Amino acid sequence: MSNQQAVLVAQISDLHIKAHGKLSYRKVDTLGALRKVIARLNALQPRPDTVVITGDLVDFGHESEYQTLKEALQSLDIPFWLLAGNHDDRQMMRRVFADQPYLFQQQEFIQWEGECGPLRLLALDSTVPQQPQGALCAERLGWLAERLSAEPTRPTLVMLHHPPFISGIGHMDRQRLVNPQALAEVIARHPQVERVLCGHLHRSMHINFAGTLACSAPGVSHQVVFDLREEGIANFCLEPAGFLLHRWTADQGVITHQCVIDAFDGPYPFYDENGLID
Ligand SMILES: [Fe+2]
């Protein structure tokens, strides 16, 4: 298997950008975190072919926040694709990113199809204006079913902000996708779906879903506290932030790596001239 045939899709999520570097929740430097992940992605060898950003691009849906985001993304040397999350505002997102034609493929919803080499990208809009939970109506699911039927053998990543599964983190599950079964019914009919990729949870999780694998990405700035109590408090923390790197090859399909953004000690060699270091 040669590296040349691999397609690399980086997934970053939940940027929660505020205007001009204002801290989110008076604590988190989300713009600084975005700059760090951009530097990390630009420096990766081999460099990812594309970057998908699975929603919560900004924190309050303000035009000024999208402008700050747009400026920061200018230093990303890799093509990127935007999805809407529950913190986003479709109108403001389109106004500031008017130069991203895929955002206008559908009228009401920010749903789009794109591609990265042989891989097909299908983005759903699971947002409900002014609400934290997600939903997919018949129109949105009908679009997905039609798009999947159009290219039934092409490997495809389906993406949406809200995960179609229960995480076990009580306060996040109370703002879940309300009708995951309806999505599952569509996905199950289309075995070319290599992954269902989400954000929202600010933690990485993986689960069998409708004959494929559904994954959520960690946050690029703050993480949701790991707390599986039903009544656990809605808290975030500054555990190591991360992103997912999906590597596709024709003979194996997709393997998903979780990567941290900050630098840590190392690398150190396993071996020296005498073999494995004792
Ligand atoms: Fe988020």
mmCIF file of C-alpha atoms in Angstrom, residues 29-256:
data_model
loop_
_atom_site.group_PDB
_atom_site.id
_atom_site.type_symbol
_atom_site.label_atom_id
_atom_site.label_comp_id
_atom_site.label_asym_id
_atom_site.label_seq_id
_atom_site.Cartn_x
_atom_site.Cartn_y
_atom_site.Cartn_z
ATOM 1 C CA ASP A 29 -8.677 31.326 24.091
ATOM 2 C CA THR A 30 -10.537 29.715 21.210
ATOM 3 C CA LEU A 31 -8.862 31.867 18.562
ATOM 4 C CA GLY A 32 -5.425 30.925 19.920
ATOM 5 C CA ALA A 33 -6.507 27.262 19.835
ATOM 6 C CA LEU A 34 -7.588 27.596 16.213
ATOM 7 C CA ARG A 35 -4.253 29.156 15.293
ATOM 8 C CA LYS A 36 -2.476 26.265 16.979
ATOM 9 C CA VAL A 37 -4.423 23.594 15.113
ATOM 10 C CA ILE A 38 -3.883 25.424 11.835
ATOM 11 C CA ALA A 39 -0.133 25.459 12.428
ATOM 12 C CA ARG A 40 -0.251 21.761 13.338
ATOM 13 C CA LEU A 41 -2.227 20.813 10.214
ATOM 14 C CA ASN A 42 -0.027 22.916 7.927
ATOM 15 C CA ALA A 43 3.063 21.201 9.349
ATOM 16 C CA LEU A 44 1.800 17.615 9.066
ATOM 17 C CA GLN A 45 3.810 15.349 6.763
ATOM 18 C CA PRO A 46 2.162 14.202 4.622
ATOM 19 C CA ARG A 47 -0.146 17.156 4.700
ATOM 20 C CA PRO A 48 -3.904 16.417 4.796
ATOM 21 C CA ASP A 49 -5.652 16.777 1.445
ATOM 22 C CA THR A 50 -8.592 18.584 2.957
ATOM 23 C CA VAL A 51 -10.020 19.773 6.281
ATOM 24 C CA VAL A 52 -13.650 19.423 7.333
ATOM 25 C CA ILE A 53 -14.908 21.587 10.199
ATOM 26 C CA THR A 54 -17.920 19.928 11.787
ATOM 27 C CA GLY A 55 -19.800 22.867 13.244
ATOM 28 C CA ASP A 56 -19.880 25.305 16.141
ATOM 29 C CA LEU A 57 -17.587 27.450 14.059
ATOM 30 C CA VAL A 58 -18.325 30.445 16.272
ATOM 31 C CA ASP A 59 -19.848 30.891 19.712
ATOM 32 C CA PHE A 60 -22.881 33.149 19.311
ATOM 33 C CA GLY A 61 -23.512 33.251 15.550
ATOM 34 C CA HIS A 62 -22.426 36.893 15.223
ATOM 35 C CA GLU A 63 -21.146 38.304 11.962
ATOM 36 C CA SER A 64 -18.055 39.691 13.714
ATOM 37 C CA GLU A 65 -17.215 36.203 15.001
ATOM 38 C CA TYR A 66 -17.366 34.763 11.483
ATOM 39 C CA GLN A 67 -15.126 37.573 10.282
ATOM 40 C CA THR A 68 -12.549 36.718 12.939
ATOM 41 C CA LEU A 69 -12.813 33.058 11.901
ATOM 42 C CA LYS A 70 -12.429 33.874 8.231
ATOM 43 C CA GLU A 71 -9.303 35.926 8.883
ATOM 44 C CA ALA A 72 -7.763 33.134 10.940
ATOM 45 C CA LEU A 73 -8.558 30.508 8.289
ATOM 46 C CA GLN A 74 -6.560 32.466 5.735
ATOM 47 C CA SER A 75 -3.418 30.964 7.245
ATOM 48 C CA LEU A 76 -4.673 27.399 6.687
ATOM 49 C CA ASP A 77 -2.773 26.144 3.634
ATOM 50 C CA ILE A 78 -5.244 23.303 2.996
ATOM 51 C CA PRO A 79 -8.712 23.531 1.404
ATOM 52 C CA PHE A 80 -11.460 23.446 4.032
ATOM 53 C CA TRP A 81 -15.181 22.792 4.222
ATOM 54 C CA LEU A 82 -17.609 24.292 6.733
ATOM 55 C CA LEU A 83 -20.608 22.713 8.465
ATOM 56 C CA ALA A 84 -23.132 24.428 10.707
ATOM 57 C CA GLY A 85 -23.530 23.545 14.396
ATOM 58 C CA ASN A 86 -26.008 24.628 17.022
ATOM 59 C CA HIS A 87 -23.944 27.732 17.859
ATOM 60 C CA ASP A 88 -23.935 28.809 14.213
ATOM 61 C CA ASP A 89 -26.272 31.105 12.335
ATOM 62 C CA ARG A 90 -26.922 30.036 8.755
ATOM 63 C CA GLN A 91 -27.470 33.540 7.467
ATOM 64 C CA MET A 92 -24.381 35.075 9.080
ATOM 65 C CA MET A 93 -22.246 32.117 8.082
ATOM 66 C CA ARG A 94 -23.304 32.510 4.461
ATOM 67 C CA ARG A 95 -22.914 36.265 4.531
ATOM 68 C CA VAL A 96 -19.296 36.149 5.681
ATOM 69 C CA PHE A 97 -18.332 33.023 3.739
ATOM 70 C CA ALA A 98 -20.058 34.101 0.533
ATOM 71 C CA ASP A 99 -16.896 32.962 -1.284
ATOM 72 C CA GLN A 100 -17.620 29.305 -0.394
ATOM 73 C CA PRO A 101 -20.106 28.297 -3.114
ATOM 74 C CA TYR A 102 -20.945 24.887 -1.623
ATOM 75 C CA LEU A 103 -22.674 26.668 1.302
ATOM 76 C CA PHE A 104 -25.372 27.703 -1.152
ATOM 77 C CA GLN A 105 -26.126 24.337 -2.778
ATOM 78 C CA GLN A 106 -29.398 24.130 -0.864
ATOM 79 C CA GLN A 107 -31.791 26.915 -0.150
ATOM 80 C CA GLU A 108 -32.745 26.712 3.511
ATOM 81 C CA PHE A 109 -30.221 24.259 4.893
ATOM 82 C CA ILE A 110 -26.442 24.322 4.700
ATOM 83 C CA GLN A 111 -26.180 20.867 3.190
ATOM 84 C CA TRP A 112 -23.646 20.191 0.482
ATOM 85 C CA GLU A 113 -21.822 17.580 -1.473
ATOM 86 C CA GLY A 114 -18.134 17.828 -2.162
ATOM 87 C CA GLU A 115 -15.229 15.561 -2.874
ATOM 88 C CA CYS A 116 -11.651 14.894 -2.024
ATOM 89 C CA GLY A 117 -10.104 12.743 -4.741
ATOM 90 C CA PRO A 118 -12.028 9.476 -4.849
ATOM 91 C CA LEU A 119 -13.798 10.240 -1.564
ATOM 92 C CA ARG A 120 -17.209 11.827 -1.551
ATOM 93 C CA LEU A 121 -18.188 14.271 1.188
ATOM 94 C CA LEU A 122 -21.838 14.785 2.143
ATOM 95 C CA ALA A 123 -22.669 17.361 4.788
ATOM 96 C CA LEU A 124 -25.988 17.495 6.615
ATOM 97 C CA ASP A 125 -27.391 20.472 8.485
ATOM 98 C CA SER A 126 -28.690 19.117 11.790
ATOM 99 C CA THR A 127 -29.238 22.522 13.346
ATOM 100 C CA VAL A 128 -32.519 23.893 14.690
ATOM 101 C CA PRO A 129 -32.335 27.697 14.894
ATOM 102 C CA GLN A 130 -31.962 28.982 18.472
ATOM 103 C CA GLN A 131 -31.999 25.442 19.877
ATOM 104 C CA PRO A 132 -29.111 23.336 21.192
ATOM 105 C CA GLN A 133 -30.505 19.979 20.094
ATOM 106 C CA GLY A 134 -30.387 18.736 16.502
ATOM 107 C CA ALA A 135 -32.970 17.355 14.099
ATOM 108 C CA LEU A 136 -33.154 16.096 10.535
ATOM 109 C CA CYS A 137 -36.470 16.692 8.792
ATOM 110 C CA ALA A 138 -37.804 14.740 5.802
ATOM 111 C CA GLU A 139 -36.376 17.312 3.391
ATOM 112 C CA ARG A 140 -32.841 17.027 4.747
ATOM 113 C CA LEU A 141 -32.941 13.229 4.912
ATOM 114 C CA GLY A 142 -34.507 13.043 1.464
ATOM 115 C CA TRP A 143 -31.577 15.027 0.079
ATOM 116 C CA LEU A 144 -29.133 12.637 1.738
ATOM 117 C CA ALA A 145 -30.915 9.553 0.387
ATOM 118 C CA GLU A 146 -30.955 11.011 -3.099
ATOM 119 C CA ARG A 147 -27.279 11.989 -3.015
ATOM 120 C CA LEU A 148 -26.246 8.561 -1.703
ATOM 121 C CA SER A 149 -28.309 6.808 -4.367
ATOM 122 C CA ALA A 150 -26.639 8.890 -7.082
ATOM 123 C CA GLU A 151 -23.204 7.331 -6.461
ATOM 124 C CA PRO A 152 -23.811 4.031 -4.700
ATOM 125 C CA THR A 153 -20.295 2.645 -5.012
ATOM 126 C CA ARG A 154 -18.190 5.708 -4.248
ATOM 127 C CA PRO A 155 -16.682 5.762 -0.738
ATOM 128 C CA THR A 156 -18.440 8.490 1.198
ATOM 129 C CA LEU A 157 -18.061 10.412 4.439
ATOM 130 C CA VAL A 158 -21.391 11.646 5.806
ATOM 131 C CA MET A 159 -21.029 14.543 8.244
ATOM 132 C CA LEU A 160 -23.307 16.411 10.606
ATOM 133 C CA HIS A 161 -22.765 18.396 13.785
ATOM 134 C CA HIS A 162 -24.997 16.464 16.187
ATOM 135 C CA PRO A 163 -23.968 12.858 16.857
ATOM 136 C CA PRO A 164 -26.690 10.299 16.157
ATOM 137 C CA PHE A 165 -25.980 8.397 19.388
ATOM 138 C CA ILE A 166 -26.242 8.644 23.161
ATOM 139 C CA SER A 167 -22.882 9.557 24.696
ATOM 140 C CA GLY A 168 -23.724 8.777 28.321
ATOM 141 C CA ILE A 169 -22.846 12.364 29.298
ATOM 142 C CA GLY A 170 -26.241 13.469 30.617
ATOM 143 C CA HIS A 171 -26.233 17.192 29.842
ATOM 144 C CA MET A 172 -24.961 16.611 26.298
ATOM 145 C CA ASP A 173 -27.509 13.883 25.639
ATOM 146 C CA ARG A 174 -30.256 16.327 26.535
ATOM 147 C CA GLN A 175 -29.173 18.320 23.450
ATOM 148 C CA ARG A 176 -28.796 15.359 21.139
ATOM 149 C CA LEU A 177 -30.007 14.659 17.627
ATOM 150 C CA VAL A 178 -33.670 13.940 18.309
ATOM 151 C CA ASN A 179 -34.260 11.453 15.474
ATOM 152 C CA PRO A 180 -31.147 9.321 14.957
ATOM 153 C CA GLN A 181 -33.269 6.368 13.832
ATOM 154 C CA ALA A 182 -34.450 8.242 10.760
ATOM 155 C CA LEU A 183 -30.823 8.889 9.795
ATOM 156 C CA ALA A 184 -29.927 5.265 10.503
ATOM 157 C CA GLU A 185 -32.606 4.074 8.099
ATOM 158 C CA VAL A 186 -31.044 6.049 5.252
ATOM 159 C CA ILE A 187 -27.427 5.165 6.075
ATOM 160 C CA ALA A 188 -28.223 1.451 6.430
ATOM 161 C CA ARG A 189 -29.294 1.290 2.788
ATOM 162 C CA HIS A 190 -25.941 2.645 1.576
ATOM 163 C CA PRO A 191 -22.909 0.507 2.390
ATOM 164 C CA GLN A 192 -20.582 2.978 0.642
ATOM 165 C CA VAL A 193 -20.782 5.199 3.748
ATOM 166 C CA GLU A 194 -17.366 4.808 5.364
ATOM 167 C CA ARG A 195 -18.082 7.017 8.365
ATOM 168 C CA VAL A 196 -20.668 9.277 9.947
ATOM 169 C CA LEU A 197 -18.597 12.160 11.348
ATOM 170 C CA CYS A 198 -19.843 14.565 14.017
ATOM 171 C CA GLY A 199 -18.773 17.178 16.520
ATOM 172 C CA HIS A 200 -20.848 18.699 19.329
ATOM 173 C CA LEU A 201 -19.612 16.434 22.124
ATOM 174 C CA HIS A 202 -16.142 17.989 22.431
ATOM 175 C CA ARG A 203 -14.825 14.475 23.016
ATOM 176 C CA SER A 204 -13.949 11.642 20.681
ATOM 177 C CA MET A 205 -16.320 8.672 20.682
ATOM 178 C CA HIS A 206 -16.934 5.836 18.260
ATOM 179 C CA ILE A 207 -19.917 3.536 17.864
ATOM 180 C CA ASN A 208 -21.367 1.084 15.360
ATOM 181 C CA PHE A 209 -24.129 2.890 13.523
ATOM 182 C CA ALA A 210 -26.382 1.586 10.770
ATOM 183 C CA GLY A 211 -23.714 -0.703 9.331
ATOM 184 C CA THR A 212 -20.915 1.855 9.506
ATOM 185 C CA LEU A 213 -18.958 3.668 12.215
ATOM 186 C CA ALA A 214 -20.030 6.982 13.737
ATOM 187 C CA CYS A 215 -17.272 9.127 15.280
ATOM 188 C CA SER A 216 -17.282 12.395 17.169
ATOM 189 C CA ALA A 217 -14.258 14.666 17.123
ATOM 190 C CA PRO A 218 -12.602 16.223 20.159
ATOM 191 C CA GLY A 219 -12.799 20.010 20.496
ATOM 192 C CA VAL A 220 -9.905 22.035 19.131
ATOM 193 C CA SER A 221 -10.032 24.264 22.228
ATOM 194 C CA HIS A 222 -12.058 23.064 25.242
ATOM 195 C CA GLN A 223 -13.358 19.584 26.031
ATOM 196 C CA VAL A 224 -16.568 18.526 27.750
ATOM 197 C CA VAL A 225 -15.692 17.055 31.153
ATOM 198 C CA PHE A 226 -15.757 13.262 31.159
ATOM 199 C CA ASP A 227 -18.681 12.630 33.498
ATOM 200 C CA LEU A 228 -21.126 9.792 32.885
ATOM 201 C CA ARG A 229 -23.525 10.722 35.669
ATOM 202 C CA GLU A 230 -27.030 11.411 34.437
ATOM 203 C CA GLU A 231 -27.172 14.645 36.461
ATOM 204 C CA GLY A 232 -23.538 15.662 35.948
ATOM 205 C CA ILE A 233 -22.999 19.412 35.644
ATOM 206 C CA ALA A 234 -22.426 20.995 32.218
ATOM 207 C CA ASN A 235 -18.710 21.733 32.612
ATOM 208 C CA PHE A 236 -15.814 22.049 30.222
ATOM 209 C CA CYS A 237 -12.116 21.545 30.859
ATOM 210 C CA LEU A 238 -8.804 22.204 29.153
ATOM 211 C CA GLU A 239 -7.680 18.639 28.677
ATOM 212 C CA PRO A 240 -5.414 18.182 25.634
ATOM 213 C CA ALA A 241 -7.304 19.374 22.580
ATOM 214 C CA GLY A 242 -7.316 17.364 19.400
ATOM 215 C CA PHE A 243 -8.563 16.516 15.959
ATOM 216 C CA LEU A 244 -9.294 13.423 13.897
ATOM 217 C CA LEU A 245 -7.344 12.372 10.847
ATOM 218 C CA HIS A 246 -9.219 9.994 8.541
ATOM 219 C CA ARG A 247 -6.899 8.120 6.190
ATOM 220 C CA TRP A 248 -8.571 6.372 3.268
ATOM 221 C CA THR A 249 -7.038 3.812 0.951
ATOM 222 C CA ALA A 250 -8.829 1.777 -1.700
ATOM 223 C CA ASP A 251 -7.889 -1.574 -0.231
ATOM 224 C CA GLN A 252 -8.633 -0.842 3.421
ATOM 225 C CA GLY A 253 -11.163 1.976 3.554
ATOM 226 C CA VAL A 254 -10.913 4.543 6.342
ATOM 227 C CA ILE A 255 -8.797 4.362 9.462
ATOM 228 C CA THR A 256 -9.333 7.158 11.978
#
